[in-house]
Amino acid sequence: MAFTTPSNQFIWGVSKQTNESTVNTTEEYGLPVYSGRSMPVQSSARVEVTDATSLAPDPYKQGDEHWEADVTVPAFGAALPKLLVGLWPTDTKTGTGPFTHTMSGLGATPPWFTTFNTDLLGGSVEETFEAGIQSGFSISGDGTGGPAKVGVKYVGKRPTIASYTNATPQVVATDGYFTFSGAVLQYEVDSGTPVTETNIQSLTLTVDRPVTPIATADSVSVGYLALGKVECNVSMTLLMDDHEAYRATFYGAVAGTTPSATIVAGSVKFNLVHSITGGHSASFTMDKVWLQAEPPQPDPSASPLTVTINGVIEKPASGDHIKPVVINGITTVS
Amino acid sequence: MRYKTRDKTVEVGGSTRYGETIGPVSFKTGSYSTTDPDEIAFLDELATSKDNPIGFDPKEAKEE
């Protein structure tokens, strides 16, 4: 063989199942990745019994084979609702084009997904990952620009070698992407109405729902997934411009002067723009967030003074902790 | 059960509490009626939410 196999020839596929048992055989979206793939996961142990020799015992497979995916992809406009619907199961679509997809239902019972790997070895193995539940979503960006990076995680019941039909892959250059470059980024430390700020160096929004595969006495691959609690967080690195977040965190108000047990509720909203289509956008609204500031650290190198914000997203007066709205050209609900 | 919306472009889809897919339900006539208990549970939740354009149809309330 004259050439090595390049590791970049890969498209990750995803589609939503209509129910747990109906595994999809067609990708809805094929996505180039920054990193990650769907992969089988298994564990083994040794038969820990005494023996007449000093040799370690032989191994056996445990009954917990399942699959996991931890994938980072560009924030493609068309695919984004599909990457949200595993955590916000309801898609309310309005408009006659472009279409507004308002995602809701965070914490409700999620839909099932099939994911696909295409392909690290010239199509020789088509692998279908059945009945997965989304266990995480993140979106992040910084001053380097380019596509916002969307991280998605899934945990599923069974990997199989099975053929399927590919979707036409999304293409960065022609399909475009949502980006923070040119976006409107808003936060306010002590109010439910965020205002536009320009001192955010980097940001990450994360939603995690732990999903645990549960083996049973008779299982080879798992038949059950245990769902954990949904937790939402936002982190930002700010170029230091005032002490409001710092004082609110430790002194109970943006003008506080003494230690306080008060948690100050603020708000955050990220409005991403599309790289190609002006009318398309993605927004993430957090109406109630405790924006905890870490004390800014002095540095002899004279680097810009920054403050790190760890935002604990709380339940607002109405609706979800995070309210995603995607405006794109997709006519169908996710 | 009957639901309505002022925005006739509304279409909604989601999952029941047991993970079964609902919809898409189209409101292109401005209203939607169903007797399916899964759809009723799903749409009831949306109709009581401030953040969703779907509401209960008051006509049905009068009929009842």
mmCIF file of N, CA and C in Angstrom, chain A residues 16-20 89-96 102 104 108-112 318-320 323 331-333, chain B residues 7 9-25 42 45-46 49-54:
data_model
loop_
_atom_site.group_PDB
_atom_site.id
_atom_site.type_symbol
_atom_site.label_atom_id
_atom_site.label_comp_id
_atom_site.label_asym_id
_atom_site.label_seq_id
_atom_site.Cartn_x
_atom_site.Cartn_y
_atom_site.Cartn_z
ATOM 1 N N LYS A 16 -32.975 12.056 14.202
ATOM 2 C CA LYS A 16 -33.863 11.832 15.348
ATOM 3 C C LYS A 16 -34.788 10.665 15.048
ATOM 4 N N GLN A 17 -34.919 9.764 15.987
ATOM 5 C CA GLN A 17 -35.819 8.625 15.822
ATOM 6 C C GLN A 17 -37.254 9.042 16.172
ATOM 7 N N THR A 18 -38.227 8.338 15.577
ATOM 8 C CA THR A 18 -39.620 8.630 15.916
ATOM 9 C C THR A 18 -39.984 8.022 17.273
ATOM 10 N N ASN A 19 -39.296 6.964 17.654
ATOM 11 C CA ASN A 19 -39.473 6.373 18.981
ATOM 12 C C ASN A 19 -38.244 5.536 19.296
ATOM 13 N N GLU A 20 -38.249 4.935 20.440
ATOM 14 C CA GLU A 20 -37.055 4.219 20.900
ATOM 15 C C GLU A 20 -36.666 3.061 19.984
ATOM 16 N N PRO A 89 -37.006 19.398 23.696
ATOM 17 C CA PRO A 89 -37.681 18.480 22.772
ATOM 18 C C PRO A 89 -38.786 19.102 21.911
ATOM 19 N N THR A 90 -39.222 20.309 22.255
ATOM 20 C CA THR A 90 -40.313 20.915 21.492
ATOM 21 C C THR A 90 -39.783 22.018 20.574
ATOM 22 N N ASP A 91 -40.127 21.898 19.301
ATOM 23 C CA ASP A 91 -39.739 22.895 18.309
ATOM 24 C C ASP A 91 -41.016 23.546 17.800
ATOM 25 N N THR A 92 -41.202 24.834 18.110
ATOM 26 C CA THR A 92 -42.342 25.580 17.595
ATOM 27 C C THR A 92 -41.840 26.436 16.441
ATOM 28 N N LYS A 93 -42.287 26.086 15.246
ATOM 29 C CA LYS A 93 -41.804 26.774 14.047
ATOM 30 C C LYS A 93 -42.833 27.804 13.594
ATOM 31 N N THR A 94 -42.373 29.005 13.330
ATOM 32 C CA THR A 94 -43.262 30.044 12.812
ATOM 33 C C THR A 94 -42.594 30.725 11.626
ATOM 34 N N GLY A 95 -43.406 31.447 10.867
ATOM 35 C CA GLY A 95 -42.874 32.191 9.729
ATOM 36 C C GLY A 95 -43.095 31.472 8.421
ATOM 37 N N THR A 96 -42.911 32.236 7.342
ATOM 38 C CA THR A 96 -43.096 31.675 6.000
ATOM 39 C C THR A 96 -41.783 31.600 5.252
ATOM 40 N N THR A 102 -38.389 28.024 17.683
ATOM 41 C CA THR A 102 -38.300 28.313 19.115
ATOM 42 C C THR A 102 -38.261 26.984 19.860
ATOM 43 N N SER A 104 -38.089 24.573 23.120
ATOM 44 C CA SER A 104 -38.531 24.637 24.516
ATOM 45 C C SER A 104 -38.656 23.226 25.087
ATOM 46 N N ALA A 108 -37.719 18.024 29.789
ATOM 47 C CA ALA A 108 -38.770 17.047 29.478
ATOM 48 C C ALA A 108 -38.140 15.777 28.915
ATOM 49 N N THR A 109 -38.958 14.746 28.789
ATOM 50 C CA THR A 109 -38.436 13.487 28.255
ATOM 51 C C THR A 109 -37.893 13.700 26.850
ATOM 52 N N PRO A 110 -36.649 13.312 26.618
ATOM 53 C CA PRO A 110 -36.022 13.621 25.333
ATOM 54 C C PRO A 110 -36.361 12.601 24.257
ATOM 55 N N PRO A 111 -36.189 12.986 22.998
ATOM 56 C CA PRO A 111 -36.335 12.029 21.905
ATOM 57 C C PRO A 111 -35.085 11.151 21.781
ATOM 58 N N TRP A 112 -35.201 10.091 20.970
ATOM 59 C CA TRP A 112 -34.088 9.177 20.723
ATOM 60 C C TRP A 112 -33.384 9.549 19.416
ATOM 61 N N SER A 318 -40.688 32.568 33.872
ATOM 62 C CA SER A 318 -41.446 31.725 32.945
ATOM 63 C C SER A 318 -40.497 31.117 31.927
ATOM 64 N N GLY A 319 -40.885 29.960 31.432
ATOM 65 C CA GLY A 319 -40.109 29.316 30.379
ATOM 66 C C GLY A 319 -38.876 28.599 30.894
ATOM 67 N N ASP A 320 -38.007 28.277 29.942
ATOM 68 C CA ASP A 320 -36.841 27.450 30.247
ATOM 69 C C ASP A 320 -35.672 28.272 30.785
ATOM 70 N N LYS A 323 -33.302 29.754 26.617
ATOM 71 C CA LYS A 323 -34.315 29.763 25.561
ATOM 72 C C LYS A 323 -33.626 29.935 24.211
ATOM 73 N N THR A 331 -37.758 24.126 6.759
ATOM 74 C CA THR A 331 -39.217 24.232 6.799
ATOM 75 C C THR A 331 -39.865 23.249 7.760
ATOM 76 N N THR A 332 -39.137 22.248 8.187
ATOM 77 C CA THR A 332 -39.739 21.227 9.040
ATOM 78 C C THR A 332 -39.346 21.437 10.495
ATOM 79 N N VAL A 333 -40.239 21.016 11.400
ATOM 80 C CA VAL A 333 -39.886 21.089 12.817
ATOM 81 C C VAL A 333 -38.888 19.978 13.125
ATOM 82 N N ASP B 7 -51.115 33.220 14.956
ATOM 83 C CA ASP B 7 -50.098 33.092 13.916
ATOM 84 C C ASP B 7 -50.343 31.793 13.155
ATOM 85 N N THR B 9 -48.863 30.515 10.789
ATOM 86 C CA THR B 9 -47.678 29.812 10.289
ATOM 87 C C THR B 9 -47.142 28.816 11.317
ATOM 88 N N VAL B 10 -47.782 28.745 12.481
ATOM 89 C CA VAL B 10 -47.230 27.913 13.558
ATOM 90 C C VAL B 10 -47.323 26.426 13.223
ATOM 91 N N GLU B 11 -46.227 25.758 13.460
ATOM 92 C CA GLU B 11 -46.174 24.299 13.380
ATOM 93 C C GLU B 11 -45.340 23.856 14.566
ATOM 94 N N VAL B 12 -45.770 22.787 15.227
ATOM 95 C CA VAL B 12 -45.044 22.407 16.444
ATOM 96 C C VAL B 12 -44.864 20.894 16.495
ATOM 97 N N GLY B 13 -43.718 20.493 16.964
ATOM 98 C CA GLY B 13 -43.437 19.071 17.139
ATOM 99 C C GLY B 13 -42.642 18.864 18.404
ATOM 100 N N GLY B 14 -42.741 17.671 18.982
ATOM 101 C CA GLY B 14 -41.990 17.395 20.200
ATOM 102 C C GLY B 14 -42.151 15.956 20.622
ATOM 103 N N SER B 15 -41.983 15.732 21.904
ATOM 104 C CA SER B 15 -42.054 14.366 22.429
ATOM 105 C C SER B 15 -42.987 14.314 23.623
ATOM 106 N N THR B 16 -43.650 13.187 23.789
ATOM 107 C CA THR B 16 -44.442 12.987 24.997
ATOM 108 C C THR B 16 -43.507 12.640 26.150
ATOM 109 N N ARG B 17 -44.076 12.529 27.335
ATOM 110 C CA ARG B 17 -43.256 12.187 28.500
ATOM 111 C C ARG B 17 -42.665 10.795 28.372
ATOM 112 N N TYR B 18 -43.212 9.983 27.467
ATOM 113 C CA TYR B 18 -42.670 8.636 27.268
ATOM 114 C C TYR B 18 -41.749 8.571 26.055
ATOM 115 N N GLY B 19 -41.447 9.727 25.468
ATOM 116 C CA GLY B 19 -40.496 9.750 24.370
ATOM 117 C C GLY B 19 -41.098 9.504 23.002
ATOM 118 N N GLU B 20 -42.428 9.399 22.916
ATOM 119 C CA GLU B 20 -43.043 9.213 21.607
ATOM 120 C C GLU B 20 -43.151 10.559 20.896
ATOM 121 N N THR B 21 -42.875 10.544 19.622
ATOM 122 C CA THR B 21 -42.898 11.777 18.845
ATOM 123 C C THR B 21 -44.318 12.297 18.652
ATOM 124 N N ILE B 22 -44.487 13.590 18.819
ATOM 125 C CA ILE B 22 -45.772 14.253 18.560
ATOM 126 C C ILE B 22 -45.601 15.203 17.378
ATOM 127 N N GLY B 23 -46.566 15.186 16.500
ATOM 128 C CA GLY B 23 -46.576 16.145 15.405
ATOM 129 C C GLY B 23 -45.702 15.738 14.239
ATOM 130 N N PRO B 24 -45.406 16.703 13.355
ATOM 131 C CA PRO B 24 -45.728 18.107 13.558
ATOM 132 C C PRO B 24 -47.226 18.404 13.449
ATOM 133 N N VAL B 25 -47.677 19.268 14.353
ATOM 134 C CA VAL B 25 -49.052 19.732 14.371
ATOM 135 C C VAL B 25 -49.084 21.112 13.721
ATOM 136 N N PHE B 42 -49.372 17.154 25.564
ATOM 137 C CA PHE B 42 -48.297 17.944 24.961
ATOM 138 C C PHE B 42 -48.749 19.377 24.680
ATOM 139 N N GLU B 45 -49.535 21.714 27.733
ATOM 140 C CA GLU B 45 -48.345 22.334 28.333
ATOM 141 C C GLU B 45 -47.932 23.585 27.559
ATOM 142 N N LEU B 46 -47.994 23.500 26.239
ATOM 143 C CA LEU B 46 -47.629 24.672 25.429
ATOM 144 C C LEU B 46 -48.649 25.792 25.617
ATOM 145 N N SER B 49 -48.045 27.945 28.523
ATOM 146 C CA SER B 49 -46.758 28.641 28.577
ATOM 147 C C SER B 49 -46.868 30.046 27.987
ATOM 148 N N LYS B 50 -46.248 30.991 28.657
ATOM 149 C CA LYS B 50 -46.251 32.374 28.155
ATOM 150 C C LYS B 50 -45.399 32.514 26.902
ATOM 151 N N ASP B 51 -44.454 31.613 26.726
ATOM 152 C CA ASP B 51 -43.470 31.768 25.660
ATOM 153 C C ASP B 51 -43.874 31.088 24.359
ATOM 154 N N ASN B 52 -45.112 30.611 24.278
ATOM 155 C CA ASN B 52 -45.526 29.883 23.088
ATOM 156 C C ASN B 52 -46.784 30.526 22.511
ATOM 157 N N PRO B 53 -46.876 30.610 21.180
ATOM 158 C CA PRO B 53 -48.036 31.288 20.571
ATOM 159 C C PRO B 53 -49.321 30.471 20.599
ATOM 160 N N ILE B 54 -49.269 29.229 21.056
ATOM 161 C CA ILE B 54 -50.462 28.379 21.077
ATOM 162 C C ILE B 54 -51.245 28.614 22.375
#
